[in-house]
Amino acid sequence: MNKNKIRWGILGCGRIARKFAADLSLVNGAELYAIASHRKENALEFASAYHVPFVYDDYEDMLKNENIDVVYIATTHNFHYENTLLSLHYGKAVLCEKAFAENADQAIEMIQFARSKKLFLMEALWTRFLPHFITMQELIASGIIGEVKTMMNAFGYIPAPDAPARLMKKELAGGSLLDIGVYTIFMALQVLGKPDHIQSQMTMSPTEVDLQTAMIFSYNNGAVAQNICTYQANLAVESFISGTKGFIKLPHRFHAPLEFIELGTHGILNKKTIPVKYTGGFGLHFEITHVMDCLYAGKTESNMMSHADSLLLMQTMDEVKKQARVNF
Ligand SMILES: NC(=O)c1ccc[n+]([C@@H]2O[C@H](COP(=O)([O-])OP(=O)(O)OC[C@H]3O[C@@H](n4cnc5c(N)ncnc54)[C@H](OP(=O)(O)O)[C@@H]3O)[C@@H](O)[C@H]2O)c1
């Protein structure tokens, strides 16, 4: 893309869209050009708060604006598929929030359509671009903890009374797996790859979404990842990665920006902290910068969060549901 500025549109103006809009202002060359929210009052207030010149209360009307280069989809999970297809139809590059889709079949269609249109498409799995995650990957690649054999990835909290209604609503593709379990699975897939076997168990809510999901991923080389996500208990949101020579721990809120991670190479009680350079914002500016770099380079797919990465995530979540004998 031969441009000084890249013009962004935001589709769906809820909670994460506000953080995204704030972090967009930290990225050189990024312009928040348009937003769309079905709630007119919300759209106007959002546009005023983030100084957005073009405001719409209809998604398709925004997508008809030919000056928008890339659309950030920040709607609930159930809408990602249709919002992505519509944005691609209007010739926009797309950054779509996690979970990418409701299931792998939708993800395949989204990817195929983007490829047929030669348009950029990426899942907004922000953790992938955070400095501490990259430091963790470098440490593992250096061999300092040896071959990874065991992982424990946990993400759980009891939602506050003012938490978004989407968390528990079946029709909005709610439940802990797609919303927060996705991060625990992402960790296991990034470090250990596709599991050879999956076992899982779910506790369902009266609204027929998973309140809690426990997963065991096992690998033919003997490695195991234990992942848990829950809305019925508060957990330390940590990722523990242990190998034949040592371990790395990503401390609480492992999926979000961290200023340090822990490394142990002489027994479990003997650890040191590795500082990680993190500057500014909520941490979404790292993924935004990456998308901008891809667009400037004329890429239609990210090499850091590829279509195959998103597809494997969705296929794995489908398998987790299948193994738990739950169909929702
Ligand atoms: N990267 C992160 O750290 C992070 C954090 C939180 C969430 N997320 C992801 O971001 C996405 C949005 O999450 P959020 O917490 O921002 O959600 P949210 O505040 O509940 O809503 C997001 C938008 O979805 C639409 N929406 C919500 N409920 C709806 C309903 N009942 N019917 C029709 N449309 C509805 C609304 O669009 P309108 O504005 O058009 O009304 C709303 O603005 C999800 O995919 C979530 O997993 C990511």
Coordinates of C-alpha atoms and ligand atoms in Angstrom, one line a residue:
M1 CA 0.0 0.0 0.0
N2 CA 1.7 3.2 -1.2
K3 CA 0.3 5.6 1.3
N4 CA 1.6 7.8 4.2
K5 CA -1.5 7.1 6.2
I6 CA -3.7 4.0 6.6
R7 CA -7.3 4.7 7.2
W8 CA -9.0 2.5 9.8
G9 CA -12.7 1.8 10.3
I10 CA -14.0 0.2 13.5
L11 CA -17.1 -2.0 13.1
G12 CA -18.9 -2.4 16.5
C13 CA -18.2 0.1 19.2
G14 CA -18.2 -1.9 22.5
R15 CA -15.6 -2.2 25.2
I16 CA -12.5 -3.5 23.3
A17 CA -13.2 -1.0 20.5
R18 CA -12.5 1.8 22.9
K19 CA -9.1 0.5 23.9
F20 CA -8.3 -0.2 20.3
A21 CA -9.2 3.4 19.3
A22 CA -7.0 4.7 22.1
D23 CA -4.1 2.5 21.1
L24 CA -4.5 3.4 17.4
S25 CA -3.5 6.9 18.2
L26 CA -0.1 5.6 19.3
V27 CA 0.8 4.2 15.9
N28 CA 2.5 6.4 13.3
G29 CA 0.5 6.6 10.1
A30 CA -2.7 5.1 11.5
E31 CA -5.8 7.2 11.2
L32 CA -9.1 6.4 12.9
Y33 CA -11.2 7.5 9.9
A34 CA -14.7 6.0 10.5
I35 CA -16.7 4.0 13.1
A36 CA -20.0 2.2 13.0
S37 CA -22.2 1.2 15.9
H38 CA -25.9 0.1 15.6
R39 CA -26.6 2.3 18.6
K40 CA -26.7 5.8 17.2
E41 CA -26.1 7.6 20.6
N42 CA -23.2 5.3 21.2
A43 CA -21.7 5.9 17.8
L44 CA -21.9 9.7 18.2
E45 CA -20.3 9.6 21.7
F46 CA -17.6 7.2 20.6
A47 CA -16.8 9.4 17.6
S48 CA -16.6 12.5 19.7
A49 CA -14.4 10.8 22.4
Y50 CA -11.8 9.6 19.8
H51 CA -12.2 12.4 17.2
V52 CA -13.5 10.3 14.4
P53 CA -14.5 12.2 11.3
F54 CA -17.0 9.7 9.8
V55 CA -19.7 8.1 11.9
Y56 CA -22.3 5.5 10.9
D57 CA -25.2 3.7 12.6
D58 CA -25.1 1.0 9.9
Y59 CA -22.2 -1.3 9.3
E60 CA -22.7 -1.6 5.5
D61 CA -23.0 2.2 5.1
M62 CA -19.5 2.5 6.7
L63 CA -18.1 -0.2 4.4
K64 CA -19.3 1.7 1.4
N65 CA -16.9 4.5 2.3
E66 CA -14.2 4.0 -0.3
N67 CA -11.5 5.8 1.7
I68 CA -11.3 3.1 4.4
D69 CA -8.4 0.8 3.9
V70 CA -8.8 -1.6 6.8
V71 CA -11.6 -2.6 9.2
Y72 CA -11.2 -3.7 12.8
I73 CA -14.1 -6.0 13.7
A74 CA -15.0 -5.7 17.4
T75 CA -18.4 -7.3 17.5
T76 CA -19.4 -10.4 19.5
H77 CA -18.2 -13.8 18.3
N78 CA -21.3 -14.8 16.5
F79 CA -21.0 -11.8 14.1
H80 CA -17.4 -12.2 13.2
Y81 CA -18.1 -14.4 10.2
E82 CA -20.8 -12.2 8.6
N83 CA -19.0 -9.0 9.4
T84 CA -15.7 -10.2 7.9
L85 CA -17.4 -11.5 4.7
L86 CA -19.2 -8.2 4.3
S87 CA -16.0 -6.1 4.9
L88 CA -14.1 -8.2 2.4
H89 CA -17.0 -7.9 -0.1
Y90 CA -16.5 -4.1 0.0
G91 CA -12.7 -4.5 -0.6
K92 CA -11.5 -3.8 2.9
A93 CA -8.5 -5.5 4.6
V94 CA -9.7 -7.0 7.9
L95 CA -8.4 -7.4 11.4
C96 CA -11.0 -9.5 13.2
E97 CA -11.2 -10.0 17.0
K98 CA -10.8 -13.3 18.6
A99 CA -12.4 -15.8 18.6
F100 CA -12.0 -15.6 14.9
A101 CA -15.3 -17.4 14.2
E102 CA -17.8 -19.7 15.9
N103 CA -16.3 -22.8 14.3
A104 CA -13.7 -24.0 11.8
D105 CA -16.2 -24.2 8.9
Q106 CA -16.8 -20.4 9.2
A107 CA -13.1 -19.7 9.5
I108 CA -12.3 -21.7 6.3
E109 CA -14.9 -19.6 4.4
M110 CA -13.5 -16.4 5.7
I111 CA -10.0 -17.3 4.7
Q112 CA -11.0 -18.6 1.3
F113 CA -13.0 -15.4 0.6
A114 CA -10.1 -13.2 1.6
R115 CA -7.7 -15.1 -0.6
S116 CA -10.1 -15.0 -3.6
K117 CA -10.3 -11.2 -3.1
K118 CA -6.5 -10.9 -2.5
L119 CA -7.2 -9.0 0.7
F120 CA -5.4 -9.0 4.0
L121 CA -7.2 -10.9 6.8
M122 CA -5.8 -11.6 10.3
E123 CA -7.2 -12.6 13.7
A124 CA -6.6 -10.0 16.4
L125 CA -4.9 -12.4 18.8
W126 CA -2.9 -9.5 20.4
T127 CA -0.9 -11.7 22.7
R128 CA 1.1 -13.0 19.7
F129 CA 2.6 -9.5 19.3
L130 CA 3.4 -8.6 22.9
P131 CA 7.1 -8.2 23.8
H132 CA 6.9 -10.7 26.7
F133 CA 5.5 -13.4 24.4
I134 CA 8.2 -12.8 21.9
T135 CA 10.9 -13.0 24.7
M136 CA 9.3 -16.3 25.8
Q137 CA 9.6 -17.7 22.3
E138 CA 13.2 -16.6 22.0
L139 CA 14.1 -18.2 25.3
I140 CA 12.5 -21.5 24.3
A141 CA 14.2 -21.4 20.9
S142 CA 17.6 -20.8 22.6
G143 CA 17.2 -24.2 24.3
I144 CA 17.7 -22.8 27.8
I145 CA 14.7 -24.8 29.2
G146 CA 15.4 -27.8 27.0
E147 CA 12.6 -29.7 25.3
V148 CA 9.2 -28.5 26.6
K149 CA 7.3 -31.4 28.2
T150 CA 4.6 -29.9 30.4
M151 CA 2.4 -26.8 30.2
M152 CA -0.3 -25.4 32.4
N153 CA -2.3 -22.5 31.0
A154 CA -5.1 -21.1 33.1
F155 CA -7.6 -18.2 32.6
G156 CA -10.5 -17.8 34.9
Y157 CA -12.5 -15.2 36.8
I158 CA -16.0 -14.6 38.1
P159 CA -17.5 -11.9 35.9
A160 CA -18.6 -8.7 37.7
P161 CA -22.2 -7.8 37.6
D162 CA -21.5 -5.1 34.9
A163 CA -19.6 -7.6 32.7
P164 CA -20.8 -7.7 29.0
A165 CA -24.0 -9.7 28.6
R166 CA -22.4 -11.5 25.7
L167 CA -20.4 -13.7 28.0
M168 CA -23.3 -15.9 28.9
K169 CA -25.5 -15.6 25.8
K170 CA -25.7 -18.6 23.5
E171 CA -27.0 -16.5 20.6
L172 CA -23.9 -14.3 20.9
A173 CA -21.6 -17.3 20.9
G174 CA -20.8 -16.7 24.6
G175 CA -19.1 -19.1 27.0
S176 CA -15.6 -19.3 28.5
L177 CA -14.0 -21.4 25.7
L178 CA -14.3 -19.0 22.8
D179 CA -13.7 -15.9 25.0
I180 CA -10.8 -16.8 27.3
G181 CA -10.1 -20.5 26.7
V182 CA -8.9 -19.4 23.3
Y183 CA -5.8 -17.8 25.0
T184 CA -4.9 -21.0 26.9
I185 CA -5.2 -23.1 23.7
F186 CA -3.2 -20.5 21.7
M187 CA -0.3 -20.9 24.2
A188 CA -0.3 -24.7 23.9
L189 CA -0.5 -24.5 20.1
Q190 CA 2.3 -21.9 19.8
V191 CA 4.7 -23.8 22.1
L192 CA 3.8 -27.5 21.5
G193 CA 1.9 -27.4 18.2
K194 CA -1.1 -29.4 17.2
P195 CA -2.0 -32.0 19.9
D196 CA -2.2 -35.6 18.9
H197 CA -5.0 -36.3 21.4
I198 CA -7.5 -34.0 23.2
Q199 CA -9.6 -34.8 26.3
S200 CA -12.0 -32.2 27.7
Q201 CA -14.8 -31.6 30.0
M202 CA -17.3 -28.8 30.2
T203 CA -19.6 -27.4 32.9
M204 CA -22.6 -25.8 31.2
S205 CA -24.5 -22.8 32.3
P206 CA -28.3 -22.6 32.4
T207 CA -28.0 -20.5 29.3
E208 CA -26.3 -23.4 27.5
V209 CA -22.8 -21.9 27.2
D210 CA -19.7 -23.4 28.9
L211 CA -19.1 -21.9 32.3
Q212 CA -15.9 -23.9 32.6
T213 CA -13.8 -26.0 30.3
A214 CA -10.9 -28.3 31.3
M215 CA -8.7 -29.6 28.6
I216 CA -5.8 -32.0 28.3
F217 CA -3.7 -31.9 25.1
S218 CA -1.3 -34.8 24.8
Y219 CA 1.5 -35.3 22.2
N220 CA 3.1 -38.4 20.9
N221 CA 6.5 -37.2 22.1
G222 CA 5.2 -37.4 25.7
A223 CA 4.5 -33.7 26.2
V224 CA 1.2 -32.6 27.8
A225 CA -0.6 -29.3 28.1
Q226 CA -3.3 -28.8 30.7
N227 CA -5.6 -25.8 29.9
I228 CA -8.5 -24.5 31.9
C229 CA -10.8 -21.6 31.4
T230 CA -13.7 -20.7 33.8
Y231 CA -16.3 -18.1 34.7
Q232 CA -17.1 -19.7 38.0
A233 CA -13.8 -19.2 39.9
N234 CA -11.0 -16.7 40.1
L235 CA -7.7 -18.2 39.0
A236 CA -4.2 -16.9 38.6
V237 CA -4.1 -16.2 34.9
E238 CA -0.7 -17.8 34.3
S239 CA 1.1 -19.9 31.8
F240 CA 3.7 -22.3 33.0
I241 CA 6.0 -23.9 30.5
S242 CA 8.4 -26.5 31.7
G243 CA 11.1 -28.4 29.9
T244 CA 13.9 -30.9 30.4
K245 CA 16.3 -28.2 31.7
G246 CA 14.1 -25.5 33.2
F247 CA 10.9 -23.5 33.1
I248 CA 9.4 -20.2 32.1
K249 CA 6.4 -18.7 33.9
L250 CA 4.3 -15.9 32.4
P251 CA 2.8 -14.5 35.5
H252 CA -0.8 -13.2 36.1
R253 CA -2.5 -12.0 33.0
F254 CA -0.2 -13.9 30.8
H255 CA -2.2 -12.9 27.7
A256 CA -1.8 -9.2 28.3
P257 CA 1.3 -7.0 28.5
L258 CA 3.8 -8.0 31.2
E259 CA 6.9 -6.2 32.4
F260 CA 8.7 -9.4 33.3
I261 CA 8.6 -13.1 33.0
E262 CA 10.2 -15.8 35.2
L263 CA 12.9 -18.2 34.2
G264 CA 14.2 -21.1 36.2
T265 CA 17.1 -23.4 35.2
H266 CA 18.2 -24.8 38.6
G267 CA 15.2 -26.4 40.1
I268 CA 11.7 -25.2 40.7
L269 CA 12.5 -22.8 43.6
N270 CA 15.4 -21.2 42.0
K271 CA 14.2 -18.6 39.5
K272 CA 15.0 -15.2 38.2
T273 CA 12.9 -12.5 36.6
I274 CA 13.6 -11.4 33.0
P275 CA 12.5 -7.8 32.5
V276 CA 10.6 -7.1 29.3
K277 CA 10.4 -3.7 27.7
Y278 CA 6.9 -2.6 27.4
T279 CA 5.8 0.9 26.6
G280 CA 2.5 2.7 26.6
G281 CA -1.2 2.0 25.9
F282 CA -3.2 -1.1 26.5
G283 CA -0.9 -3.2 24.4
L284 CA -3.0 -3.3 21.3
H285 CA -0.6 -1.1 19.4
F286 CA 1.8 -4.0 18.8
E287 CA -0.8 -5.9 16.7
I288 CA -1.9 -2.7 15.0
T289 CA 1.7 -1.9 14.0
H290 CA 2.1 -5.4 12.6
V291 CA -1.0 -5.0 10.5
M292 CA 0.2 -1.7 9.2
D293 CA 3.6 -3.2 8.3
C294 CA 1.8 -6.0 6.4
L295 CA -0.4 -3.6 4.5
Y296 CA 2.5 -1.4 3.6
A297 CA 4.3 -4.5 2.3
G298 CA 1.3 -5.5 0.2
K299 CA 0.8 -8.7 2.2
T300 CA -2.5 -10.5 2.4
E301 CA -1.5 -12.7 5.3
S302 CA 0.5 -12.2 8.5
N303 CA 3.5 -14.5 9.0
M304 CA 3.1 -14.1 12.8
M305 CA -0.6 -14.9 13.1
S306 CA -1.3 -16.8 9.9
H307 CA -4.5 -18.2 8.5
A308 CA -3.3 -21.6 9.4
D309 CA -2.8 -20.5 13.0
S310 CA -6.4 -19.2 13.2
L311 CA -7.7 -22.3 11.5
L312 CA -5.9 -24.6 13.9
L313 CA -7.2 -22.6 16.9
M314 CA -10.8 -23.0 15.6
Q315 CA -10.4 -26.7 14.7
T316 CA -8.9 -27.3 18.2
M317 CA -11.8 -25.6 19.9
D318 CA -14.3 -27.6 17.8
E319 CA -12.5 -30.8 18.9
V320 CA -12.6 -29.6 22.6
K321 CA -16.4 -29.2 22.3
K322 CA -16.7 -32.6 20.5
Q323 CA -14.6 -34.4 23.1
A324 CA -16.7 -32.8 25.9
R325 CA -19.8 -34.1 24.0
V326 CA -21.2 -30.7 23.9
N327 CA -22.8 -29.2 20.8
F328 CA -23.5 -25.5 21.0
Ligands
LIG1 N1 -8.2 -8.3 22.7 C1 -8.7 -8.2 23.9 O1 -8.1 -8.0 24.9 C2 -10.2 -8.4 24.0 C3 -10.8 -8.0 25.2 C4 -12.2 -8.1 25.3 C5 -12.9 -8.6 24.2 N2 -12.3 -9.0 23.1 C6 -13.0 -9.5 21.9 O2 -13.6 -8.3 21.3 C7 -14.9 -8.7 20.8 C8 -15.9 -7.7 21.5 O3 -15.9 -7.8 22.9 P1 -16.4 -6.6 23.8 O4 -16.0 -7.0 25.2 O5 -15.9 -5.3 23.3 O6 -18.0 -6.8 23.6 P2 -19.2 -5.8 23.9 O7 -18.7 -4.6 24.5 O8 -20.3 -6.6 24.5 O9 -19.8 -5.6 22.4 C9 -19.1 -5.4 21.2 C10 -20.1 -5.0 20.1 O10 -20.9 -6.1 19.7 C11 -22.2 -5.7 19.3 N3 -23.1 -6.3 20.2 C12 -23.0 -6.6 21.5 N4 -24.1 -7.2 22.0 C13 -25.0 -7.3 21.0 C14 -26.3 -7.9 20.8 N5 -27.0 -8.4 21.8 N6 -26.8 -7.8 19.6 C15 -26.1 -7.2 18.6 N7 -24.9 -6.7 18.6 C16 -24.3 -6.8 19.8 C17 -22.3 -4.2 19.6 O11 -22.1 -3.5 18.4 P3 -22.7 -2.0 18.2 O12 -21.7 -1.0 18.7 O13 -23.0 -2.0 16.7 O14 -24.0 -1.9 18.9 C18 -21.1 -4.0 20.6 O15 -20.6 -2.7 20.5 C19 -15.1 -10.2 21.2 O16 -14.7 -10.9 20.1 C20 -14.2 -10.4 22.3 O17 -13.7 -11.7 22.4 C21 -10.9 -8.9 23.0

